[in-house]
Amino acid sequence: MKFIFFFAFVVILCACNRDEYVTSKVKLSRVADGCASVSAAMRSISNIGGERFEFQKCLPDDEKQRRVIAERRGDTVVVRFDTKGATAPLATFDVILDIDSYPAYRFITIDDNTFPMTREDY
């Protein structure tokens, strides 16, 4: 019986020792040529696996010239769409961005726009 309590204590203790991390996954779907039809709306869905953000973005039409960088700065997750030096024509894309981070973050910055995260546990 003592062994079971000791084992449970060790498992709980090990589970509490976690390093910070940020992972991101992006899915892009081309909507239209040019950037005239880009919608400013953004949708956020939270679940146990992280957050999902759905929005439209004007990006280079060449897949090799698009790069997404996600990093943590304090209580903010910063996501940048790195398109420096892109020569391809621009197009409108539907973006699905999945973010998983530990510990929880209070703000997300996508390029130059910062959004507060609203959660019931804050």
PDB file of C-alpha atoms in Angstrom:
ATOM      1  CA  MET A   1       0.000   0.000   0.000  1.00  0.00           C
ATOM      2  CA  LYS A   2       2.858   2.371   0.828  1.00  0.00           C
ATOM      3  CA  PHE A   3       4.367   1.603  -2.559  1.00  0.00           C
ATOM      4  CA  ILE A   4       1.190   2.717  -4.345  1.00  0.00           C
ATOM      5  CA  PHE A   5       1.149   6.073  -2.526  1.00  0.00           C
ATOM      6  CA  PHE A   6       4.859   6.589  -3.182  1.00  0.00           C
ATOM      7  CA  PHE A   7       4.424   5.743  -6.877  1.00  0.00           C
ATOM      8  CA  ALA A   8       1.438   8.111  -7.197  1.00  0.00           C
ATOM      9  CA  PHE A   9       3.434  10.886  -5.501  1.00  0.00           C
ATOM     10  CA  VAL A  10       6.372  10.415  -7.896  1.00  0.00           C
ATOM     11  CA  VAL A  11       4.072  10.447 -10.944  1.00  0.00           C
ATOM     12  CA  ILE A  12       2.387  13.669  -9.793  1.00  0.00           C
ATOM     13  CA  LEU A  13       5.737  15.269  -9.027  1.00  0.00           C
ATOM     14  CA  CYS A  14       7.134  14.379 -12.459  1.00  0.00           C
ATOM     15  CA  ALA A  15       4.013  15.615 -14.229  1.00  0.00           C
ATOM     16  CA  CYS A  16       4.461  19.071 -12.698  1.00  0.00           C
ATOM     17  CA  ASN A  17       7.965  19.566 -14.111  1.00  0.00           C
ATOM     18  CA  ARG A  18       7.264  20.829 -17.646  1.00  0.00           C
ATOM     19  CA  ASP A  19       9.251  23.139 -19.877  1.00  0.00           C
ATOM     20  CA  GLU A  20       7.743  26.026 -21.825  1.00  0.00           C
ATOM     21  CA  TYR A  21       6.868  25.313 -25.435  1.00  0.00           C
ATOM     22  CA  VAL A  22       4.948  26.709 -28.390  1.00  0.00           C
ATOM     23  CA  THR A  23       3.909  24.623 -31.362  1.00  0.00           C
ATOM     24  CA  SER A  24       2.011  25.847 -34.390  1.00  0.00           C
ATOM     25  CA  LYS A  25       0.393  24.241 -37.396  1.00  0.00           C
ATOM     26  CA  VAL A  26      -0.871  26.233 -40.369  1.00  0.00           C
ATOM     27  CA  LYS A  27      -3.232  25.239 -43.158  1.00  0.00           C
ATOM     28  CA  LEU A  28      -3.668  27.641 -46.085  1.00  0.00           C
ATOM     29  CA  SER A  29      -6.409  27.549 -48.711  1.00  0.00           C
ATOM     30  CA  ARG A  30      -6.243  29.930 -51.647  1.00  0.00           C
ATOM     31  CA  VAL A  31      -9.448  31.954 -52.039  1.00  0.00           C
ATOM     32  CA  ALA A  32      -8.818  34.568 -54.737  1.00  0.00           C
ATOM     33  CA  ASP A  33      -6.253  36.485 -56.779  1.00  0.00           C
ATOM     34  CA  GLY A  34      -5.183  39.785 -55.273  1.00  0.00           C
ATOM     35  CA  CYS A  35      -6.016  41.149 -51.848  1.00  0.00           C
ATOM     36  CA  ALA A  36      -9.178  43.162 -52.497  1.00  0.00           C
ATOM     37  CA  SER A  37     -11.451  40.569 -50.887  1.00  0.00           C
ATOM     38  CA  VAL A  38      -9.557  39.988 -47.601  1.00  0.00           C
ATOM     39  CA  SER A  39     -11.965  39.845 -44.672  1.00  0.00           C
ATOM     40  CA  ALA A  40     -10.906  41.413 -41.352  1.00  0.00           C
ATOM     41  CA  ALA A  41     -12.926  38.886 -39.322  1.00  0.00           C
ATOM     42  CA  MET A  42     -11.143  36.381 -37.090  1.00  0.00           C
ATOM     43  CA  ARG A  43     -12.636  33.342 -35.389  1.00  0.00           C
ATOM     44  CA  SER A  44     -11.112  31.685 -32.319  1.00  0.00           C
ATOM     45  CA  ILE A  45     -11.913  28.185 -31.071  1.00  0.00           C
ATOM     46  CA  SER A  46     -10.429  26.865 -27.809  1.00  0.00           C
ATOM     47  CA  ASN A  47     -10.235  23.230 -26.801  1.00  0.00           C
ATOM     48  CA  ILE A  48      -8.065  20.961 -24.694  1.00  0.00           C
ATOM     49  CA  GLY A  49      -5.480  20.675 -27.480  1.00  0.00           C
ATOM     50  CA  GLY A  50      -4.893  24.422 -27.770  1.00  0.00           C
ATOM     51  CA  GLU A  51      -6.473  27.215 -29.761  1.00  0.00           C
ATOM     52  CA  ARG A  52      -7.488  27.439 -33.400  1.00  0.00           C
ATOM     53  CA  PHE A  53      -7.665  30.747 -35.226  1.00  0.00           C
ATOM     54  CA  GLU A  54      -9.402  31.128 -38.578  1.00  0.00           C
ATOM     55  CA  PHE A  55      -8.929  34.279 -40.646  1.00  0.00           C
ATOM     56  CA  GLN A  56      -7.980  35.557 -44.094  1.00  0.00           C
ATOM     57  CA  LYS A  57      -4.557  36.889 -45.029  1.00  0.00           C
ATOM     58  CA  CYS A  58      -2.925  38.389 -48.100  1.00  0.00           C
ATOM     59  CA  LEU A  59       0.169  36.273 -48.855  1.00  0.00           C
ATOM     60  CA  PRO A  60       2.498  35.503 -51.775  1.00  0.00           C
ATOM     61  CA  ASP A  61       0.996  32.936 -54.126  1.00  0.00           C
ATOM     62  CA  ASP A  62       4.259  30.943 -54.184  1.00  0.00           C
ATOM     63  CA  GLU A  63       4.356  28.341 -51.418  1.00  0.00           C
ATOM     64  CA  LYS A  64       8.162  28.562 -51.125  1.00  0.00           C
ATOM     65  CA  GLN A  65       8.006  32.274 -50.271  1.00  0.00           C
ATOM     66  CA  ARG A  66       5.718  31.872 -47.243  1.00  0.00           C
ATOM     67  CA  ARG A  67       6.998  31.024 -43.788  1.00  0.00           C
ATOM     68  CA  VAL A  68       5.158  31.121 -40.454  1.00  0.00           C
ATOM     69  CA  ILE A  69       7.129  31.731 -37.259  1.00  0.00           C
ATOM     70  CA  ALA A  70       5.559  31.257 -33.805  1.00  0.00           C
ATOM     71  CA  GLU A  71       7.417  32.172 -30.625  1.00  0.00           C
ATOM     72  CA  ARG A  72       6.658  33.048 -27.043  1.00  0.00           C
ATOM     73  CA  ARG A  73       7.439  36.447 -25.506  1.00  0.00           C
ATOM     74  CA  GLY A  74       6.345  36.595 -21.882  1.00  0.00           C
ATOM     75  CA  ASP A  75       2.590  36.020 -21.741  1.00  0.00           C
ATOM     76  CA  THR A  76       2.199  36.565 -25.492  1.00  0.00           C
ATOM     77  CA  VAL A  77       2.494  34.165 -28.417  1.00  0.00           C
ATOM     78  CA  VAL A  78       3.828  36.053 -31.442  1.00  0.00           C
ATOM     79  CA  VAL A  79       3.010  34.679 -34.902  1.00  0.00           C
ATOM     80  CA  ARG A  80       4.663  36.217 -37.959  1.00  0.00           C
ATOM     81  CA  PHE A  81       4.044  35.476 -41.585  1.00  0.00           C
ATOM     82  CA  ASP A  82       7.549  36.024 -42.954  1.00  0.00           C
ATOM     83  CA  THR A  83       7.207  37.130 -46.576  1.00  0.00           C
ATOM     84  CA  LYS A  84      10.344  39.289 -46.885  1.00  0.00           C
ATOM     85  CA  GLY A  85      11.806  39.195 -50.348  1.00  0.00           C
ATOM     86  CA  ALA A  86       8.718  37.575 -51.848  1.00  0.00           C
ATOM     87  CA  THR A  87       8.389  38.281 -55.553  1.00  0.00           C
ATOM     88  CA  ALA A  88       5.290  36.217 -56.310  1.00  0.00           C
ATOM     89  CA  PRO A  89       1.964  37.977 -56.877  1.00  0.00           C
ATOM     90  CA  LEU A  90      -0.247  38.278 -53.802  1.00  0.00           C
ATOM     91  CA  ALA A  91      -3.417  36.263 -53.245  1.00  0.00           C
ATOM     92  CA  THR A  92      -6.089  35.940 -50.570  1.00  0.00           C
ATOM     93  CA  PHE A  93      -5.834  32.829 -48.389  1.00  0.00           C
ATOM     94  CA  ASP A  94      -8.053  31.291 -45.722  1.00  0.00           C
ATOM     95  CA  VAL A  95      -5.699  30.595 -42.809  1.00  0.00           C
ATOM     96  CA  ILE A  96      -6.297  27.962 -40.128  1.00  0.00           C
ATOM     97  CA  LEU A  97      -3.703  28.424 -37.385  1.00  0.00           C
ATOM     98  CA  ASP A  98      -3.482  25.904 -34.528  1.00  0.00           C
ATOM     99  CA  ILE A  99      -1.447  26.999 -31.489  1.00  0.00           C
ATOM    100  CA  ASP A 100      -0.528  24.811 -28.525  1.00  0.00           C
ATOM    101  CA  SER A 101       1.492  26.392 -25.734  1.00  0.00           C
ATOM    102  CA  TYR A 102       2.533  25.806 -22.139  1.00  0.00           C
ATOM    103  CA  PRO A 103       2.078  27.690 -19.911  1.00  0.00           C
ATOM    104  CA  ALA A 104      -1.111  29.372 -21.050  1.00  0.00           C
ATOM    105  CA  TYR A 105      -0.750  32.701 -22.814  1.00  0.00           C
ATOM    106  CA  ARG A 106      -2.901  35.795 -22.327  1.00  0.00           C
ATOM    107  CA  PHE A 107      -2.345  37.508 -25.690  1.00  0.00           C
ATOM    108  CA  ILE A 108      -1.666  36.482 -29.260  1.00  0.00           C
ATOM    109  CA  THR A 109      -0.001  38.783 -31.770  1.00  0.00           C
ATOM    110  CA  ILE A 110      -0.490  37.944 -35.431  1.00  0.00           C
ATOM    111  CA  ASP A 111       1.856  40.148 -37.442  1.00  0.00           C
ATOM    112  CA  ASP A 112       1.099  43.608 -35.965  1.00  0.00           C
ATOM    113  CA  ASN A 113      -2.311  42.869 -34.414  1.00  0.00           C
ATOM    114  CA  THR A 114      -2.559  41.849 -30.746  1.00  0.00           C
ATOM    115  CA  PHE A 115      -5.639  40.074 -29.419  1.00  0.00           C
ATOM    116  CA  PRO A 116      -6.420  39.270 -25.761  1.00  0.00           C
ATOM    117  CA  MET A 117      -7.242  35.661 -24.989  1.00  0.00           C
ATOM    118  CA  THR A 118     -10.406  35.373 -22.937  1.00  0.00           C
ATOM    119  CA  ARG A 119     -10.614  32.290 -20.790  1.00  0.00           C
ATOM    120  CA  GLU A 120     -12.773  31.496 -17.832  1.00  0.00           C
ATOM    121  CA  ASP A 121      -9.824  30.295 -15.739  1.00  0.00           C
ATOM    122  CA  TYR A 122      -8.046  33.701 -15.699  1.00  0.00           C
TER     123      TYR A 122
END
